Amino acid sequence: MILDLEKFVREERPYWDELDARLQREQPVSDLASARRLYYLYRRAASDLARLDTLATEPAMRGYLEQLVGRAYAEVHGARKRPYALRPLHWLRVTLPSTFRRHARAFQLATLITLIGALFGAGAVLLDPDAKGVIMPFSHLLGDPSDRVAMEEAAAQESDARPAHSSFAAMLMTNNIRVSILAMAFGIAWGLGTAVMLFYNGVILGAVMLDYIRAGEGVFLAGWLLPHGSIEIPAILFAGQAGFILGGAVIGRGTAQTLRERMRESGPDIVTLIAGVGLFLIWAGLIESFFSQYHAPVFPYWLKISFGLVELVLLFAYLGLSGRQYGGENGRVA
Amino acid sequence: MAVSREAMNDRLEIHAAEGVCFSLPLAGLVTRFLAWGIDLAATLVAALLIGTVVASLNLFSGDVATAVIILAFFVLYLGYSIFFEWAWRGQTPGKRVLGIRVLDAQGLHLQFSQIVIRNLLRTIDALPMGYLIGGVAILLNRNGQRLGDLAADTVVVSARPGPAPDLAQVLPGKYNSFREHPHLEARLRQRVSTDEAGLLIQALMRRDQLDPAARVTLFADLAEHFRGKVSFPEPSMVGLSDEQYLRNIVESLYRTPGGERESNA
């Protein structure tokens, strides 16, 4: 039986036009009557599509109705439980720390891989001094640590030694955030890409630390690294944590969920963590540019080391304790 | 088999809870690449403007101005797509120009986290250069998803709403000389398949989109095909162009024997 298309379109077109007009408004439905009308029009268009599907061979008409039903479907079924509201304080107090705690194992894995990398880097420099030239990413790290300390401390006494703080901070922030995003995104390769990046980061860290400690410049190193590193290094680990969450979703070990379901579930947590990483790295960039680079006698080392240690304790106290009264699940974002 | 697989591949099939199944056309690789090109050009122009404005206003010292430019470029690079896809429901300016849209792979509205993830994973899709990884992933995936789309469970579909078909083209509204031969019309209905009838409607509805010479050739071919089904007597064919002949055929096919066109039953 072939559908009478002319009669069909004549009768149904007013409803399609009305549905189309409502969908074009691109504004959320605000009252019950509008919601009911939208739902009615959607069901009617869906029904028309089903009739057309079984009774007529008319691809252009079918394409038009599919577009209409598809848009209406998203509008009807895609409504959120509650509209988005920016609640930055709640996000900081509850969402971010509870997300971190919920995926503590991923953070532990990121830390472990970085530590193994650090041991490898330290071992490589210890056993083979030539390895320093291969491992160190920046030229200023290649020389003798004692020479650098002497140069930095002498420069610190000159009033206009480091005039470009702002641009240096901006460069540090953007570069570190870019690297963190990459560490997270590489998690799509079953977490392997994230692991490689964390390991390499650890190798550099271990090599630098051993080089300075062996040269007897451990205090300078702590005073130089701790103020910003106590936030920056954990931030990179959080990015690794997000990467491992992504990798875990791809692998899907021990769950009956489909890949799609796992990805959808892990998405909000990954975004939360990476947003936190961004915030931490902004802070770290400011500290590195305006505080870490000033060495004794401008800022005594005990002050810089204490500042870094306090930051570290506060960071993990915040992540470990904040928002606990809301329970684990309340930290999720839609 | 290859044709059927390809036909399935360029559409996203969604089975709605109401029992309705519909499909949406997936955006092609070239279209997506062009949209990205437009967005890239827009980003560069915006970056240039920001740089020029910051430099010309002279509000900041050289160091602060450089910092502002570095941060502004970074926010633009990272936030352009995220902002527009959120504000414009899955479209950036480039996607809007080319009529494509990011959609949740289940046909629902995008969540903010989906938009962020698909855009952050661009860093991988863009490797090693020119979106090679993303392009290969799109070609290999049945829903045309790059890695960012896979992680966010999103697809990119064609969003250009087609006009409602104009059925005024189909039905003649004129005297149909074939009505005088109901037995031949009945034979015609018996011999013409549903697919052939659909093809005929398509050709008539799209007549205005066809080049005149192509239209004449097409209608001549179709008329010859349908003349092979049933031969109407010569007096009923006098003065009928191929196109009018086809319109009469459609009217004869879709009209019930009682004279009224079929209802929707």
Coordinates of C-alpha atoms in Angstrom, one line a residue:
Chain A
M1 CA 0.0 0.0 0.0
I2 CA 1.4 3.4 -1.0
L3 CA 0.8 6.3 1.3
D4 CA -1.0 9.3 -0.2
L5 CA 1.8 11.7 0.2
E6 CA 0.0 14.8 -0.8
K7 CA -2.8 14.3 1.8
F8 CA -0.2 13.2 4.3
V9 CA 1.9 16.3 4.0
R10 CA -1.1 18.6 3.8
E11 CA -2.4 17.3 7.1
E12 CA 0.9 17.0 8.9
R13 CA 2.9 19.9 7.7
P14 CA 1.4 22.5 10.2
Y15 CA 2.6 20.3 13.0
W16 CA 6.0 19.9 11.5
D17 CA 6.3 23.6 11.0
E18 CA 5.3 24.3 14.5
L19 CA 7.8 21.8 15.9
D20 CA 10.5 23.3 13.6
A21 CA 9.8 26.8 14.9
R22 CA 9.9 25.7 18.5
L23 CA 13.2 23.9 18.0
Q24 CA 14.7 26.9 16.2
R25 CA 14.2 29.1 19.3
E26 CA 17.2 27.2 20.9
Q27 CA 16.0 28.2 24.3
P28 CA 15.1 25.7 27.1
V29 CA 11.5 25.0 27.6
S30 CA 10.4 27.0 30.6
D31 CA 6.8 26.0 31.4
L32 CA 4.8 22.8 31.6
A33 CA 2.4 23.7 28.8
S34 CA 5.3 24.3 26.3
A35 CA 7.0 21.1 27.4
R36 CA 3.8 19.1 26.8
R37 CA 3.2 20.7 23.5
L38 CA 6.8 20.0 22.4
Y39 CA 6.5 16.4 23.5
Y40 CA 3.2 16.0 21.6
L41 CA 4.7 17.5 18.4
Y42 CA 7.8 15.2 18.8
R43 CA 5.6 12.1 19.2
R44 CA 3.5 13.1 16.2
A45 CA 6.5 13.7 14.0
A46 CA 8.0 10.4 15.2
S47 CA 4.8 8.6 14.4
D48 CA 4.7 10.3 10.9
L49 CA 8.3 9.1 10.3
A50 CA 7.3 5.5 11.3
R51 CA 4.3 5.6 8.9
L52 CA 6.5 7.0 6.1
D53 CA 9.0 4.3 6.8
T54 CA 6.6 1.5 6.3
L55 CA 4.2 2.9 3.7
A56 CA 6.1 5.0 1.2
T57 CA 9.4 5.1 -0.6
E58 CA 10.2 8.8 -0.4
P59 CA 13.8 9.5 0.7
A60 CA 13.6 13.3 0.6
M61 CA 10.5 13.4 2.8
R62 CA 12.1 10.8 5.1
G63 CA 15.3 12.8 5.3
Y64 CA 13.4 15.9 6.3
L65 CA 11.4 14.1 9.0
E66 CA 14.5 12.4 10.3
Q67 CA 16.2 15.7 10.8
L68 CA 13.2 17.1 12.6
V69 CA 12.7 14.1 14.8
G70 CA 16.4 13.9 15.6
R71 CA 16.5 17.6 16.7
A72 CA 13.3 17.1 18.7
Y73 CA 14.6 13.9 20.3
A74 CA 17.7 15.7 21.6
E75 CA 15.5 18.5 23.0
V76 CA 13.0 16.1 24.7
H77 CA 15.4 13.5 26.0
G78 CA 18.5 15.6 26.5
A79 CA 17.1 17.9 29.1
R80 CA 19.3 18.2 32.2
K81 CA 18.0 17.5 35.7
R82 CA 18.8 21.0 36.6
P83 CA 20.2 23.9 34.6
Y84 CA 23.9 24.5 34.9
A85 CA 24.8 26.9 37.6
L86 CA 28.3 28.1 38.2
R87 CA 29.2 27.1 41.8
P88 CA 32.9 27.7 41.9
L89 CA 33.2 27.5 45.7
H90 CA 31.3 24.2 45.8
W91 CA 33.4 22.9 43.0
L92 CA 36.6 23.8 44.8
R93 CA 35.3 22.7 48.2
V94 CA 33.6 19.4 47.2
T95 CA 33.8 18.4 43.6
L96 CA 37.6 18.6 42.9
P97 CA 38.8 17.0 46.2
S98 CA 36.2 14.2 46.1
T99 CA 37.0 13.4 42.5
F100 CA 40.7 13.2 43.5
R101 CA 39.9 10.8 46.3
R102 CA 37.5 8.7 44.2
H103 CA 40.4 7.9 41.9
A104 CA 43.2 7.7 44.5
R105 CA 44.6 4.5 42.9
A106 CA 45.1 6.3 39.6
F107 CA 47.0 9.0 41.5
Q108 CA 49.1 6.4 43.3
L109 CA 50.0 4.7 40.0
A110 CA 51.0 8.1 38.5
T111 CA 53.2 8.8 41.6
L112 CA 54.8 5.3 41.4
I113 CA 55.7 5.6 37.8
T114 CA 57.2 9.1 38.3
L115 CA 59.2 7.7 41.3
I116 CA 60.5 4.8 39.2
G117 CA 61.4 7.3 36.5
A118 CA 63.2 9.5 39.1
L119 CA 65.2 6.5 40.4
F120 CA 66.1 5.6 36.8
G121 CA 67.2 9.2 36.1
A122 CA 69.3 9.4 39.3
G123 CA 70.8 6.0 38.6
A124 CA 71.7 7.0 35.1
V125 CA 73.5 10.2 36.1
L126 CA 75.2 8.4 39.0
L127 CA 76.5 5.5 36.9
D128 CA 77.2 7.4 33.7
P129 CA 78.0 11.2 34.0
D130 CA 77.6 11.5 30.2
A131 CA 73.9 10.6 30.6
K132 CA 73.4 14.1 32.0
G133 CA 73.8 15.6 28.5
V134 CA 71.1 13.4 27.1
I135 CA 68.6 13.7 30.0
M136 CA 68.7 17.4 30.9
P137 CA 66.1 19.3 28.8
F138 CA 67.5 22.8 29.4
S139 CA 71.0 24.1 28.7
H140 CA 71.2 25.8 32.1
L141 CA 71.0 22.4 33.8
L142 CA 74.0 21.0 31.9
G143 CA 76.7 22.9 33.7
D144 CA 78.2 22.5 37.1
P145 CA 75.4 23.0 39.8
S146 CA 77.8 25.0 42.1
D147 CA 78.7 27.4 39.3
R148 CA 75.0 27.9 38.6
V149 CA 74.2 28.6 42.3
A150 CA 77.1 31.1 42.5
M151 CA 75.8 32.8 39.4
E152 CA 72.1 32.9 40.6
E153 CA 73.0 34.2 44.0
A154 CA 75.2 37.0 42.5
A155 CA 72.4 37.9 40.0
A156 CA 69.9 38.0 42.9
Q157 CA 71.8 41.0 44.4
E158 CA 71.3 43.0 41.2
S159 CA 68.1 45.1 41.4
D160 CA 67.1 44.6 37.8
A161 CA 68.3 41.0 37.3
R162 CA 65.0 39.5 36.2
P163 CA 62.8 42.1 34.7
A164 CA 60.4 39.9 32.6
H165 CA 58.5 38.2 35.4
S166 CA 55.1 38.5 33.9
S167 CA 55.8 37.0 30.5
F168 CA 58.0 34.3 32.1
A169 CA 55.1 33.3 34.4
A170 CA 52.7 33.3 31.4
M171 CA 55.0 31.2 29.4
L172 CA 55.4 28.7 32.3
M173 CA 51.7 28.4 32.9
T174 CA 50.8 27.9 29.3
N175 CA 53.6 25.4 28.7
N176 CA 52.9 23.4 31.8
I177 CA 49.1 23.3 31.1
R178 CA 49.8 22.2 27.6
V179 CA 52.1 19.4 28.8
S180 CA 49.5 18.3 31.4
I181 CA 46.7 18.2 28.8
L182 CA 49.0 16.0 26.6
A183 CA 49.7 13.7 29.6
M184 CA 46.0 13.3 30.1
A185 CA 45.1 12.9 26.5
F186 CA 47.7 10.3 25.9
G187 CA 45.7 8.1 28.3
I188 CA 43.5 7.3 25.3
A189 CA 46.3 4.9 24.3
W190 CA 45.3 2.5 27.1
G191 CA 47.2 4.7 29.6
L192 CA 50.5 3.8 28.0
G193 CA 51.2 7.3 26.6
T194 CA 50.5 8.8 30.1
A195 CA 52.9 6.4 31.7
V196 CA 55.7 7.2 29.3
M197 CA 55.3 10.9 29.9
L198 CA 55.2 10.5 33.6
F199 CA 58.3 8.3 33.5
Y200 CA 60.2 10.7 31.4
N201 CA 59.2 13.6 33.7
G202 CA 60.5 11.5 36.6
V203 CA 63.8 10.7 34.8
I204 CA 64.5 14.5 34.4
L205 CA 63.5 15.2 38.0
G206 CA 65.7 12.4 39.4
A207 CA 68.7 13.4 37.3
V208 CA 68.5 17.1 38.3
M209 CA 68.0 16.2 42.0
L210 CA 70.9 13.8 42.1
D211 CA 73.2 16.2 40.2
Y212 CA 72.6 19.1 42.7
I213 CA 72.7 16.9 45.8
R214 CA 75.9 15.3 44.7
A215 CA 77.4 18.7 44.2
G216 CA 76.4 19.7 47.7
E217 CA 73.7 22.1 46.6
G218 CA 70.7 20.3 48.1
V219 CA 69.6 23.4 50.0
F220 CA 69.6 25.6 46.9
L221 CA 67.7 22.9 45.0
A222 CA 65.1 22.6 47.7
G223 CA 64.8 26.4 47.9
W224 CA 64.6 26.7 44.1
L225 CA 62.2 23.8 43.5
L226 CA 59.9 23.5 46.5
P227 CA 58.0 26.8 46.3
H228 CA 56.5 26.1 42.9
G229 CA 57.4 22.4 42.6
S230 CA 55.3 21.4 45.6
I231 CA 52.2 22.4 43.5
E232 CA 53.6 21.9 40.0
I233 CA 54.8 18.3 40.4
P234 CA 51.5 17.1 42.1
A235 CA 49.6 18.9 39.3
I236 CA 51.5 16.9 36.7
L237 CA 50.6 13.8 38.7
F238 CA 46.9 14.8 38.7
A239 CA 47.1 15.1 35.0
G240 CA 48.6 11.6 34.9
Q241 CA 45.8 10.5 37.2
A242 CA 43.2 11.9 34.7
G243 CA 45.1 10.1 31.9
F244 CA 44.9 6.8 33.8
I245 CA 41.2 7.3 34.4
L246 CA 40.9 7.7 30.6
G247 CA 43.1 4.7 30.0
G248 CA 41.1 2.6 32.5
A249 CA 37.9 3.5 30.7
V250 CA 39.4 2.4 27.4
I251 CA 40.6 -0.9 28.9
G252 CA 37.5 -1.5 31.0
R253 CA 39.0 -4.3 33.2
G254 CA 36.6 -5.8 35.7
T255 CA 33.4 -4.1 34.5
A256 CA 30.4 -5.2 32.5
Q257 CA 29.9 -1.7 31.0
T258 CA 30.4 -1.0 27.4
L259 CA 33.2 1.2 26.2
R260 CA 30.7 4.0 25.5
E261 CA 29.3 3.7 29.0
R262 CA 32.7 3.7 30.6
M263 CA 33.7 6.8 28.6
R264 CA 30.6 8.7 29.5
E265 CA 31.1 7.9 33.2
S266 CA 34.7 8.9 33.4
G267 CA 34.3 12.1 31.3
P268 CA 33.2 14.5 34.0
D269 CA 35.9 13.3 36.5
I270 CA 38.6 13.8 33.8
V271 CA 37.4 17.3 33.1
T272 CA 37.2 18.1 36.8
L273 CA 40.8 16.9 37.4
I274 CA 42.2 18.7 34.4
A275 CA 40.5 21.9 35.4
G276 CA 42.1 21.6 38.8
V277 CA 45.4 21.0 37.2
G278 CA 45.0 24.2 35.2
L279 CA 44.3 26.2 38.5
F280 CA 47.3 24.6 40.3
L281 CA 49.6 25.3 37.4
I282 CA 48.5 29.0 37.2
W283 CA 49.5 29.3 40.9
A284 CA 52.7 27.4 40.3
G285 CA 53.6 29.6 37.4
L286 CA 53.1 32.8 39.5
I287 CA 55.2 31.4 42.3
E288 CA 58.0 30.2 40.0
S289 CA 58.3 33.5 38.3
F290 CA 57.8 35.9 41.2
F291 CA 59.3 33.8 44.1
S292 CA 61.3 30.7 43.2
Q293 CA 63.6 32.6 40.9
Y294 CA 64.7 34.9 43.8
H295 CA 67.5 33.2 45.6
A296 CA 69.4 34.1 48.8
P297 CA 70.1 36.7 49.9
V298 CA 66.8 38.2 48.6
F299 CA 64.8 35.4 50.1
P300 CA 66.6 33.1 52.6
Y301 CA 66.4 29.4 51.7
W302 CA 64.7 28.5 55.0
L303 CA 61.8 30.7 54.0
K304 CA 61.5 29.3 50.5
I305 CA 61.7 25.7 51.7
S306 CA 59.2 26.3 54.5
F307 CA 56.9 28.0 52.1
G308 CA 57.1 25.0 49.7
L309 CA 56.5 22.5 52.5
V310 CA 53.5 24.4 53.9
E311 CA 52.0 24.5 50.4
L312 CA 52.5 20.7 50.0
V313 CA 50.9 19.9 53.3
L314 CA 48.0 22.3 52.6
L315 CA 47.5 20.9 49.2
F316 CA 47.1 17.3 50.3
A317 CA 45.2 18.3 53.4
Y318 CA 42.7 20.1 51.1
L319 CA 42.5 17.1 48.7
G320 CA 42.3 14.6 51.4
L321 CA 39.8 16.3 53.7
S322 CA 37.8 18.9 51.9
G323 CA 34.2 18.1 51.2
R324 CA 34.2 14.8 53.0
Q325 CA 30.9 15.6 54.8
Y326 CA 29.1 15.6 51.4
G327 CA 30.1 11.9 50.8
G328 CA 31.9 10.5 47.8
E329 CA 29.2 10.7 45.1
N330 CA 28.0 14.2 45.7
G331 CA 31.2 15.5 44.1
R332 CA 30.2 14.4 40.7
V333 CA 29.3 16.9 38.1
A334 CA 26.7 16.2 35.4
Chain B
M1 CA 27.7 -5.7 0.0
A2 CA 30.2 -2.9 -0.1
V3 CA 27.5 -0.4 -1.1
S4 CA 25.2 -1.4 1.7
R5 CA 28.1 -1.1 4.2
E6 CA 29.0 2.3 2.9
A7 CA 25.4 3.4 3.1
M8 CA 25.2 2.3 6.7
N9 CA 28.5 4.0 7.5
D10 CA 27.6 7.5 6.5
R11 CA 24.6 7.7 8.8
L12 CA 24.2 7.6 12.6
E13 CA 21.3 5.3 13.5
I14 CA 19.5 6.1 16.7
H15 CA 16.8 3.9 18.2
A16 CA 14.6 6.1 20.2
A17 CA 12.8 4.9 23.4
E18 CA 9.4 5.4 21.6
G19 CA 10.3 2.6 19.2
V20 CA 11.2 5.0 16.4
C21 CA 14.4 4.5 14.6
F22 CA 15.9 7.5 12.7
S23 CA 19.3 8.2 11.2
L24 CA 21.3 11.4 10.8
P25 CA 23.8 12.0 8.1
L26 CA 27.4 12.0 9.4
A27 CA 29.7 14.8 8.3
G28 CA 32.4 13.8 5.9
L29 CA 36.1 14.1 6.5
V30 CA 36.6 16.8 3.9
T31 CA 33.7 18.9 5.3
R32 CA 35.1 18.6 8.8
F33 CA 38.6 19.5 7.6
L34 CA 37.3 22.6 5.8
A35 CA 35.3 23.6 9.0
W36 CA 38.5 23.3 10.9
G37 CA 40.3 25.4 8.4
I38 CA 37.7 28.2 8.8
D39 CA 38.0 28.0 12.6
L40 CA 41.8 28.1 12.3
A41 CA 41.6 31.2 10.2
A42 CA 39.2 32.8 12.6
T43 CA 41.4 32.0 15.5
L44 CA 44.4 33.5 13.7
V45 CA 42.5 36.7 12.9
A46 CA 41.3 37.0 16.5
A47 CA 44.9 36.4 17.8
L48 CA 46.2 39.1 15.4
L49 CA 43.5 41.5 16.6
I50 CA 44.3 40.9 20.2
G51 CA 48.0 41.3 19.6
T52 CA 47.4 44.6 17.7
V53 CA 45.0 46.0 20.3
V54 CA 47.2 45.1 23.3
A55 CA 50.2 46.6 21.5
S56 CA 48.5 49.8 20.4
L57 CA 46.6 50.6 23.6
N58 CA 49.9 50.9 25.5
L59 CA 48.2 50.1 28.7
F60 CA 50.8 47.7 29.9
S61 CA 54.6 47.7 30.2
G62 CA 56.4 45.6 27.6
D63 CA 56.7 42.6 29.9
V64 CA 53.0 42.6 31.0
A65 CA 51.8 43.2 27.4
T66 CA 53.8 40.1 26.3
A67 CA 52.3 38.1 29.2
V68 CA 48.8 39.3 28.2
I69 CA 49.3 38.3 24.6
I70 CA 50.7 34.8 25.6
L71 CA 47.8 34.1 27.9
A72 CA 45.2 35.5 25.4
F73 CA 46.6 33.3 22.6
F74 CA 46.5 30.3 24.9
V75 CA 43.0 30.9 26.0
L76 CA 42.0 31.4 22.4
Y77 CA 43.7 28.2 21.3
L78 CA 42.2 26.2 24.0
G79 CA 38.8 27.9 24.5
Y80 CA 37.6 28.8 21.0
S81 CA 36.0 25.5 20.2
I82 CA 34.9 24.8 23.7
F83 CA 33.2 28.1 24.0
F84 CA 31.4 28.0 20.7
E85 CA 30.4 24.3 20.9
W86 CA 28.9 25.0 24.2
A87 CA 27.2 28.3 23.4
W88 CA 26.1 27.2 19.9
R89 CA 25.1 23.7 20.7
G90 CA 27.8 21.8 19.0
Q91 CA 28.8 24.3 16.4
T92 CA 31.8 26.6 15.9
P93 CA 31.7 29.3 13.3
G94 CA 33.4 26.9 10.8
K95 CA 30.9 24.2 11.5
R96 CA 28.0 26.6 11.2
V97 CA 29.2 27.8 7.8
L98 CA 29.5 24.2 6.5
G99 CA 26.3 23.0 8.2
I100 CA 27.7 20.4 10.5
R101 CA 27.3 20.0 14.3
V102 CA 28.7 18.0 17.1
L103 CA 26.1 15.7 18.6
D104 CA 26.1 13.3 21.5
A105 CA 26.5 9.8 19.9
Q106 CA 23.1 8.9 21.4
G107 CA 21.4 11.8 19.7
L108 CA 21.1 13.9 22.9
H109 CA 22.4 17.4 23.7
L110 CA 26.0 17.7 24.5
Q111 CA 27.2 17.8 28.1
F112 CA 29.9 20.3 29.0
S113 CA 32.3 17.6 29.9
Q114 CA 31.9 16.0 26.5
I115 CA 32.8 19.2 24.7
V116 CA 35.9 19.8 26.9
I117 CA 37.2 16.2 26.4
R118 CA 36.7 16.1 22.6
N119 CA 38.6 19.4 22.4
L120 CA 41.4 18.6 24.8
L121 CA 42.0 15.4 22.9
R122 CA 42.7 17.4 19.8
T123 CA 46.3 17.5 21.0
I124 CA 46.5 13.8 20.2
D125 CA 44.3 13.9 17.0
A126 CA 46.4 16.6 15.6
L127 CA 49.6 14.5 15.8
P128 CA 52.0 14.2 14.2
M129 CA 50.8 17.0 11.9
G130 CA 47.7 18.1 10.1
Y131 CA 45.3 15.9 12.1
L132 CA 46.8 12.8 10.7
I133 CA 45.9 10.6 13.7
G134 CA 42.4 12.1 13.9
G135 CA 41.9 11.7 10.1
V136 CA 42.9 8.1 10.1
A137 CA 40.6 7.4 13.1
I138 CA 37.7 9.1 11.3
L139 CA 38.3 6.9 8.2
L140 CA 38.5 3.7 10.3
N141 CA 35.6 4.3 12.6
R142 CA 32.1 3.5 11.4
N143 CA 30.7 6.6 12.9
G144 CA 33.5 8.9 11.7
Q145 CA 34.8 9.5 15.2
R146 CA 38.3 10.9 15.8
L147 CA 39.9 9.9 19.2
G148 CA 38.4 13.0 20.9
D149 CA 35.0 11.9 19.7
L150 CA 35.5 8.4 20.9
A151 CA 36.6 9.6 24.4
A152 CA 33.7 12.0 24.6
D153 CA 31.1 9.7 22.9
T154 CA 30.3 12.4 20.3
V155 CA 29.8 12.4 16.6
V156 CA 29.7 15.1 13.9
V157 CA 26.6 15.2 11.8
S158 CA 25.3 17.2 9.0
A159 CA 23.0 19.8 10.5
R160 CA 21.6 21.5 7.5
P161 CA 17.8 21.1 7.7
G162 CA 16.5 20.2 4.3
P163 CA 13.4 22.0 3.0
A164 CA 10.2 20.1 3.3
P165 CA 9.6 18.4 -0.1
D166 CA 7.3 20.2 -2.5
L167 CA 4.6 17.8 -3.4
A168 CA 3.0 20.3 -5.7
Q169 CA 5.3 19.0 -8.4
V170 CA 4.0 15.5 -8.3
L171 CA 0.3 15.5 -8.8
P172 CA -1.2 16.8 -12.0
G173 CA -4.4 18.5 -11.0
K174 CA -5.4 18.1 -14.6
Y175 CA -7.6 15.8 -16.6
N176 CA -5.9 12.4 -16.8
S177 CA -6.7 10.6 -20.1
F178 CA -5.6 7.3 -18.6
R179 CA -8.7 7.3 -16.3
E180 CA -10.7 6.2 -19.3
H181 CA -8.9 2.9 -19.2
P182 CA -9.4 1.5 -15.7
H183 CA -8.4 -2.0 -16.6
L184 CA -5.0 -0.7 -18.0
E185 CA -4.6 1.4 -14.8
A186 CA -5.2 -1.7 -12.7
R187 CA -2.6 -3.6 -14.8
L188 CA -0.2 -0.7 -14.3
R189 CA -0.6 -0.8 -10.5
Q190 CA 0.0 -4.5 -10.6
R191 CA 3.2 -4.2 -12.7
V192 CA 4.8 -1.1 -11.1
S193 CA 6.8 -1.9 -8.0
T194 CA 6.9 0.4 -5.0
D195 CA 10.5 1.3 -5.7
E196 CA 9.7 2.3 -9.3
A197 CA 6.8 4.4 -8.0
G198 CA 9.2 6.1 -5.5
L199 CA 11.7 6.7 -8.2
L200 CA 9.1 8.4 -10.3
I201 CA 8.0 10.7 -7.5
Q202 CA 11.5 11.6 -6.8
A203 CA 12.2 12.6 -10.4
L204 CA 9.0 14.7 -10.6
M205 CA 9.6 16.4 -7.2
R206 CA 13.1 17.4 -8.2
R207 CA 12.3 18.6 -11.7
D208 CA 13.2 22.2 -10.9
Q209 CA 16.6 21.2 -9.6
L210 CA 17.5 19.5 -12.8
D211 CA 19.3 21.0 -15.7
P212 CA 16.6 21.4 -18.5
A213 CA 18.5 19.2 -21.0
A214 CA 19.1 16.5 -18.3
R215 CA 15.5 16.7 -17.3
V216 CA 14.2 16.1 -20.8
T217 CA 16.6 13.1 -21.2
L218 CA 15.7 11.7 -17.8
F219 CA 11.9 12.0 -18.3
A220 CA 12.3 10.5 -21.8
D221 CA 14.1 7.5 -20.3
L222 CA 11.6 7.1 -17.5
A223 CA 8.6 7.4 -19.9
E224 CA 10.1 4.7 -22.1
H225 CA 10.6 2.5 -19.1
F226 CA 6.9 2.9 -18.0
R227 CA 5.6 2.5 -21.5
G228 CA 7.1 -0.9 -21.5
K229 CA 4.8 -1.8 -18.5
V230 CA 1.5 -1.0 -20.1
S231 CA 0.5 0.4 -23.5
F232 CA -2.3 2.9 -23.3
P233 CA -4.3 3.4 -26.6
E234 CA -3.0 6.0 -29.0
P235 CA -5.9 8.5 -28.5
S236 CA -5.0 8.8 -24.8
M237 CA -1.4 9.6 -25.6
V238 CA -2.0 12.3 -28.1
G239 CA -0.3 15.6 -27.2
L240 CA 1.3 14.2 -24.0
S241 CA 4.8 15.2 -23.3
D242 CA 7.0 12.7 -21.5
E243 CA 6.7 14.6 -18.3
Q244 CA 2.9 14.9 -18.5
Y245 CA 2.8 11.2 -19.3
L246 CA 4.7 10.5 -16.1
R247 CA 2.4 12.7 -14.1
N248 CA -0.5 10.8 -15.4
I249 CA 1.2 7.5 -14.4
V250 CA 1.7 8.8 -10.9
E251 CA -1.9 9.9 -10.6
S252 CA -3.1 6.5 -11.9
L253 CA -0.8 4.7 -9.4
Y254 CA -1.8 6.7 -6.3
R255 CA -5.5 7.1 -7.0
T256 CA -7.9 4.5 -5.6
P257 CA -10.1 2.7 -8.1
G258 CA -13.1 4.6 -6.8
G259 CA -11.6 7.9 -7.9
E260 CA -10.3 9.2 -4.6
R261 CA -6.7 9.0 -3.7
E262 CA -5.8 6.4 -1.1
S263 CA -6.1 7.4 2.5
N264 CA -3.2 6.6 4.8
A265 CA -4.3 3.2 5.7

